[in-house]
mmCIF file of C-alpha atoms and ligand atoms in Angstrom:
data_model
loop_
_atom_site.group_PDB
_atom_site.id
_atom_site.type_symbol
_atom_site.label_atom_id
_atom_site.label_comp_id
_atom_site.label_asym_id
_atom_site.label_seq_id
_atom_site.Cartn_x
_atom_site.Cartn_y
_atom_site.Cartn_z
ATOM 1 C CA MET A 1 105.885 136.634 136.145
ATOM 2 C CA PHE A 2 108.005 137.738 133.213
ATOM 3 C CA ILE A 3 106.143 139.530 130.365
ATOM 4 C CA SER A 4 107.780 140.838 127.193
ATOM 5 C CA PHE A 5 106.440 143.124 124.467
ATOM 6 C CA GLU A 6 107.516 142.636 120.880
ATOM 7 C CA GLY A 7 106.723 144.155 117.507
ATOM 8 C CA LEU A 8 108.062 146.409 114.780
ATOM 9 C CA ASP A 9 109.417 149.875 115.523
ATOM 10 C CA GLY A 10 106.255 151.996 115.667
ATOM 11 C CA SER A 11 103.968 149.122 116.747
ATOM 12 C CA GLY A 12 103.119 150.860 120.031
ATOM 13 C CA LYS A 13 105.024 148.466 122.324
ATOM 14 C CA THR A 14 106.562 151.153 124.486
ATOM 15 C CA THR A 15 103.182 152.806 125.137
ATOM 16 C CA GLN A 16 101.537 149.460 125.850
ATOM 17 C CA ALA A 17 104.342 148.280 128.155
ATOM 18 C CA ALA A 18 103.898 151.500 130.174
ATOM 19 C CA LEU A 19 100.089 151.150 130.291
ATOM 20 C CA LEU A 20 100.343 147.522 131.450
ATOM 21 C CA ALA A 21 102.859 148.465 134.148
ATOM 22 C CA GLU A 22 100.490 151.184 135.379
ATOM 23 C CA ALA A 23 97.482 148.818 135.462
ATOM 24 C CA ALA A 24 99.463 146.069 137.189
ATOM 25 C CA ARG A 25 100.759 148.474 139.860
ATOM 26 C CA ALA A 26 97.201 149.730 140.411
ATOM 27 C CA ALA A 27 96.218 146.090 140.991
ATOM 28 C CA GLY A 28 98.906 145.879 143.689
ATOM 29 C CA TRP A 29 101.611 144.013 141.748
ATOM 30 C CA GLU A 30 105.268 144.913 142.251
ATOM 31 C CA VAL A 31 106.416 145.779 138.714
ATOM 32 C CA VAL A 32 109.929 146.235 137.335
ATOM 33 C CA SER A 33 109.981 147.780 133.843
ATOM 34 C CA VAL A 34 112.974 147.314 131.552
ATOM 35 C CA ARG A 35 113.801 148.188 127.983
ATOM 36 C CA GLU A 36 116.188 146.615 125.494
ATOM 37 C CA PRO A 37 118.834 147.134 124.502
ATOM 38 C CA GLY A 38 119.862 148.894 127.721
ATOM 39 C CA GLY A 39 118.461 149.052 131.230
ATOM 40 C CA THR A 40 121.862 148.815 132.958
ATOM 41 C CA ALA A 41 124.882 151.121 132.906
ATOM 42 C CA ALA A 42 126.862 148.714 130.689
ATOM 43 C CA GLY A 43 123.811 147.926 128.554
ATOM 44 C CA GLU A 44 123.092 151.602 127.839
ATOM 45 C CA ARG A 45 126.648 151.978 126.531
ATOM 46 C CA VAL A 46 126.123 148.993 124.259
ATOM 47 C CA ARG A 47 122.785 150.546 123.153
ATOM 48 C CA THR A 48 124.540 153.765 122.136
ATOM 49 C CA LEU A 49 126.923 151.777 119.941
ATOM 50 C CA LEU A 50 124.183 149.573 118.450
ATOM 51 C CA LEU A 51 121.930 152.473 117.474
ATOM 52 C CA ASP A 52 124.664 154.837 116.224
ATOM 53 C CA PRO A 53 123.896 155.502 112.528
ATOM 54 C CA GLU A 54 127.665 155.975 111.929
ATOM 55 C CA ALA A 55 128.685 152.602 113.423
ATOM 56 C CA ARG A 56 129.653 149.761 111.064
ATOM 57 C CA ILE A 57 128.708 146.502 112.765
ATOM 58 C CA ALA A 58 128.775 143.062 111.114
ATOM 59 C CA PRO A 59 125.633 140.900 111.554
ATOM 60 C CA TRP A 60 127.104 138.474 114.122
ATOM 61 C CA ALA A 61 128.753 141.326 116.029
ATOM 62 C CA GLU A 62 125.336 142.987 116.161
ATOM 63 C CA ALA A 63 123.625 139.810 117.418
ATOM 64 C CA LEU A 64 126.293 139.302 120.093
ATOM 65 C CA LEU A 65 126.118 142.926 121.259
ATOM 66 C CA TYR A 66 122.330 142.631 121.721
ATOM 67 C CA ALA A 67 122.919 139.349 123.580
ATOM 68 C CA ALA A 68 125.620 140.992 125.733
ATOM 69 C CA ALA A 69 123.306 143.838 126.787
ATOM 70 C CA ARG A 70 120.607 141.217 127.503
ATOM 71 C CA ALA A 71 122.967 139.044 129.585
ATOM 72 C CA GLN A 72 123.809 142.054 131.745
ATOM 73 C CA LEU A 73 120.130 143.020 132.136
ATOM 74 C CA VAL A 74 119.147 139.491 133.180
ATOM 75 C CA ALA A 75 121.992 139.217 135.702
ATOM 76 C CA GLU A 76 121.613 142.687 137.184
ATOM 77 C CA VAL A 77 117.866 143.373 137.046
ATOM 78 C CA ILE A 78 115.517 140.694 135.668
ATOM 79 C CA ARG A 79 116.676 137.602 137.581
ATOM 80 C CA PRO A 80 116.849 139.364 140.985
ATOM 81 C CA ALA A 81 113.382 140.893 140.429
ATOM 82 C CA LEU A 82 111.825 137.533 139.497
ATOM 83 C CA ASP A 83 113.560 135.859 142.451
ATOM 84 C CA ARG A 84 111.858 138.229 144.890
ATOM 85 C CA GLY A 85 108.461 137.653 143.270
ATOM 86 C CA ALA A 86 108.141 140.876 141.240
ATOM 87 C CA THR A 87 106.596 141.037 137.773
ATOM 88 C CA VAL A 88 109.028 142.095 135.059
ATOM 89 C CA ILE A 89 107.686 143.916 131.989
ATOM 90 C CA ALA A 90 110.221 144.113 129.169
ATOM 91 C CA ASP A 91 109.998 146.401 126.137
ATOM 92 C CA ARG A 92 111.652 143.846 123.767
ATOM 93 C CA TYR A 93 113.608 140.687 124.681
ATOM 94 C CA VAL A 94 114.984 137.581 122.917
ATOM 95 C CA ASP A 95 112.307 137.481 120.192
ATOM 96 C CA SER A 96 113.549 140.815 118.802
ATOM 97 C CA SER A 97 116.925 139.182 118.217
ATOM 98 C CA LEU A 98 115.237 136.190 116.553
ATOM 99 C CA ALA A 99 113.252 138.451 114.180
ATOM 100 C CA TYR A 100 115.856 141.194 113.477
ATOM 101 C CA GLN A 101 119.121 139.255 113.579
ATOM 102 C CA GLY A 102 117.889 135.663 113.058
ATOM 103 C CA VAL A 103 115.518 136.365 110.171
ATOM 104 C CA ALA A 104 116.077 139.884 108.758
ATOM 105 C CA ARG A 105 119.905 139.697 108.996
ATOM 106 C CA GLY A 106 119.761 136.039 107.924
ATOM 107 C CA LEU A 107 121.748 134.540 110.829
ATOM 108 C CA GLY A 108 119.165 131.828 111.524
ATOM 109 C CA VAL A 109 116.552 131.672 114.282
ATOM 110 C CA ALA A 110 117.981 128.494 115.857
ATOM 111 C CA GLU A 111 121.538 129.907 115.903
ATOM 112 C CA VAL A 112 120.521 133.244 117.454
ATOM 113 C CA LEU A 113 118.264 131.494 119.972
ATOM 114 C CA GLU A 114 121.145 129.236 121.063
ATOM 115 C CA VAL A 115 123.429 132.190 121.780
ATOM 116 C CA ASN A 116 120.672 133.986 123.678
ATOM 117 C CA LEU A 117 119.775 130.949 125.776
ATOM 118 C CA ALA A 118 123.439 130.746 126.801
ATOM 119 C CA ALA A 119 123.550 134.491 127.538
ATOM 120 C CA THR A 120 120.416 134.513 129.701
ATOM 121 C CA GLY A 121 120.761 131.224 131.584
ATOM 122 C CA ARG A 122 117.865 129.983 129.395
ATOM 123 C CA LEU A 123 115.435 132.590 130.727
ATOM 124 C CA LEU A 124 112.404 133.040 128.472
ATOM 125 C CA PRO A 125 109.277 135.097 129.289
ATOM 126 C CA ASP A 126 106.122 133.475 130.667
ATOM 127 C CA ARG A 127 104.078 135.610 128.246
ATOM 128 C CA THR A 128 105.113 137.545 125.171
ATOM 129 C CA ILE A 129 102.738 140.107 123.681
ATOM 130 C CA LEU A 130 103.371 140.508 119.964
ATOM 131 C CA LEU A 131 101.708 143.726 118.794
ATOM 132 C CA GLU A 132 100.629 143.516 115.188
ATOM 133 C CA LEU A 133 99.662 146.329 112.867
ATOM 134 C CA PRO A 134 98.608 146.226 109.219
ATOM 135 C CA ALA A 135 101.647 146.477 106.893
ATOM 136 C CA GLY A 136 102.850 150.063 106.510
ATOM 137 C CA ARG A 137 101.130 151.428 109.658
ATOM 138 C CA ALA A 138 104.188 150.885 111.878
ATOM 139 C CA ALA A 139 106.421 152.729 109.384
ATOM 140 C CA GLU A 140 104.099 155.781 109.524
ATOM 141 C CA ARG A 141 104.408 155.861 113.320
ATOM 142 C CA ARG A 142 108.220 155.537 113.447
ATOM 143 C CA ASP A 143 110.342 158.444 114.785
ATOM 144 C CA ALA A 144 111.302 161.144 112.297
ATOM 145 C CA VAL A 145 114.963 160.712 113.293
ATOM 146 C CA ALA A 146 115.842 157.100 112.499
ATOM 147 C CA ASP A 147 118.466 155.118 114.417
ATOM 148 C CA ARG A 148 120.817 152.593 112.726
ATOM 149 C CA ILE A 149 118.195 149.820 112.645
ATOM 150 C CA GLU A 150 115.162 152.007 111.884
ATOM 151 C CA SER A 151 116.916 153.501 108.878
ATOM 152 C CA GLU A 152 117.097 150.080 107.174
ATOM 153 C CA ALA A 153 115.120 149.748 103.918
ATOM 154 C CA GLU A 154 111.427 148.819 103.924
ATOM 155 C CA HIS A 155 112.148 145.224 102.804
ATOM 156 C CA PHE A 156 114.229 144.764 105.978
ATOM 157 C CA HIS A 157 111.227 145.753 108.140
ATOM 158 C CA ALA A 158 108.962 143.467 106.088
ATOM 159 C CA SER A 159 111.397 140.659 106.779
ATOM 160 C CA VAL A 160 111.341 141.497 110.530
ATOM 161 C CA ALA A 161 107.513 141.302 110.449
ATOM 162 C CA GLY A 162 107.796 137.859 108.828
ATOM 163 C CA GLY A 163 110.324 136.924 111.523
ATOM 164 C CA PHE A 164 107.906 137.834 114.305
ATOM 165 C CA ALA A 165 105.157 135.779 112.638
ATOM 166 C CA ASP A 166 107.595 132.841 112.543
ATOM 167 C CA VAL A 167 108.393 133.332 116.250
ATOM 168 C CA ALA A 168 104.646 133.301 117.089
ATOM 169 C CA ARG A 169 104.276 129.992 115.206
ATOM 170 C CA ARG A 170 107.309 128.432 116.924
ATOM 171 C CA PHE A 171 106.270 129.373 120.466
ATOM 172 C CA PRO A 172 102.458 129.192 120.518
ATOM 173 C CA ASP A 173 102.277 128.568 124.283
ATOM 174 C CA ARG A 174 104.215 131.701 125.145
ATOM 175 C CA VAL A 175 103.493 134.243 122.405
ATOM 176 C CA VAL A 176 100.089 135.939 122.107
ATOM 177 C CA VAL A 177 99.458 138.027 119.006
ATOM 178 C CA VAL A 178 97.499 141.169 119.924
ATOM 179 C CA ASP A 179 95.898 143.542 117.415
ATOM 180 C CA GLY A 180 97.763 146.843 117.930
ATOM 181 C CA SER A 181 95.398 148.995 115.887
ATOM 182 C CA GLY A 182 92.875 151.438 117.319
ATOM 183 C CA PRO A 183 92.961 153.703 120.393
ATOM 184 C CA PRO A 184 95.734 152.846 122.906
ATOM 185 C CA ALA A 185 93.153 152.226 125.661
ATOM 186 C CA ASP A 186 91.433 149.562 123.526
ATOM 187 C CA VAL A 187 94.769 147.879 122.776
ATOM 188 C CA ALA A 188 95.611 148.040 126.517
ATOM 189 C CA ALA A 189 92.385 146.187 127.358
ATOM 190 C CA ARG A 190 93.319 143.414 124.908
ATOM 191 C CA VAL A 191 96.816 143.217 126.425
ATOM 192 C CA GLN A 192 95.450 142.988 129.989
ATOM 193 C CA ALA A 193 93.163 140.136 128.960
ATOM 194 C CA ALA A 194 96.149 138.338 127.429
ATOM 195 C CA VAL A 195 98.106 138.435 130.704
ATOM 196 C CA GLY A 196 95.137 137.684 132.943
ATOM 197 C CA LEU A 197 94.978 141.068 134.684
HETATM 198 P P1 TMP B 1 113.775 150.277 120.436
HETATM 199 O O1 TMP B 1 113.600 151.288 119.335
HETATM 200 O O2 TMP B 1 112.561 149.432 120.680
HETATM 201 O O3 TMP B 1 114.366 150.854 121.680
HETATM 202 O O4 TMP B 1 114.844 149.196 119.903
HETATM 203 C C1 TMP B 1 116.014 149.594 119.326
HETATM 204 C C2 TMP B 1 116.244 148.959 117.987
HETATM 205 O O5 TMP B 1 116.994 147.763 118.162
HETATM 206 C C3 TMP B 1 114.997 148.580 117.225
HETATM 207 O O6 TMP B 1 115.122 149.093 115.893
HETATM 208 C C4 TMP B 1 115.012 147.088 117.176
HETATM 209 C C5 TMP B 1 116.452 146.737 117.383
HETATM 210 N N1 TMP B 1 116.685 145.460 118.088
HETATM 211 C C6 TMP B 1 117.300 144.414 117.412
HETATM 212 O O7 TMP B 1 117.608 144.522 116.232
HETATM 213 N N2 TMP B 1 117.562 143.261 118.122
HETATM 214 C C7 TMP B 1 117.270 143.111 119.442
HETATM 215 O O8 TMP B 1 117.527 142.059 120.042
HETATM 216 C C8 TMP B 1 116.624 144.227 120.135
HETATM 217 C C9 TMP B 1 116.301 144.125 121.587
HETATM 218 C C10 TMP B 1 116.365 145.375 119.416
#
């Protein structure tokens, strides 16, 4: 099974991806955890470039760099893990590109999806957990030192939130919206229910 976590920076995805991996391992599942962008030697180098506050990257270059890191991660890690029956838990995947590059950068959801389907051999998750917080809460939780994307203006993040809502409407069979507010253990219980653990 392939599970991805999505949401704004500061939505608690990384914590929840780790808690789900722990619970799934305790239940005897073989779990492979990955994060995007990155997760491979080549992908981590692309990540450094993408998140460098000094880097000047045009919108389509940005979308293609995220897709390149993703293509490498699928080929090197995700596909082999799924082929041997492991569960893959991803901290971000294609839907981040749809919300950040497709909607917030204005490249178009259909256009960015097309590129990503080509890059991944059309691999989409079985379940995507979209963690939602009331407007403004994610911004309060974001790191003090912002990377190139986090340092975008508040209207950019509002547009990303709208992008994720659009993604949830487009893919209702795959995407489950989970309330990310409250103690992490309570959120984790909602996430486990959503993946049938
Ligand atoms: P992270 O903070 O979750 O590691 O993600 C790094 C940043 O990259 C985050 O601000 C969201 C952004 N991002 C995109 O813009 N498009 C993508 O496809 C992915 C995976 C991340």
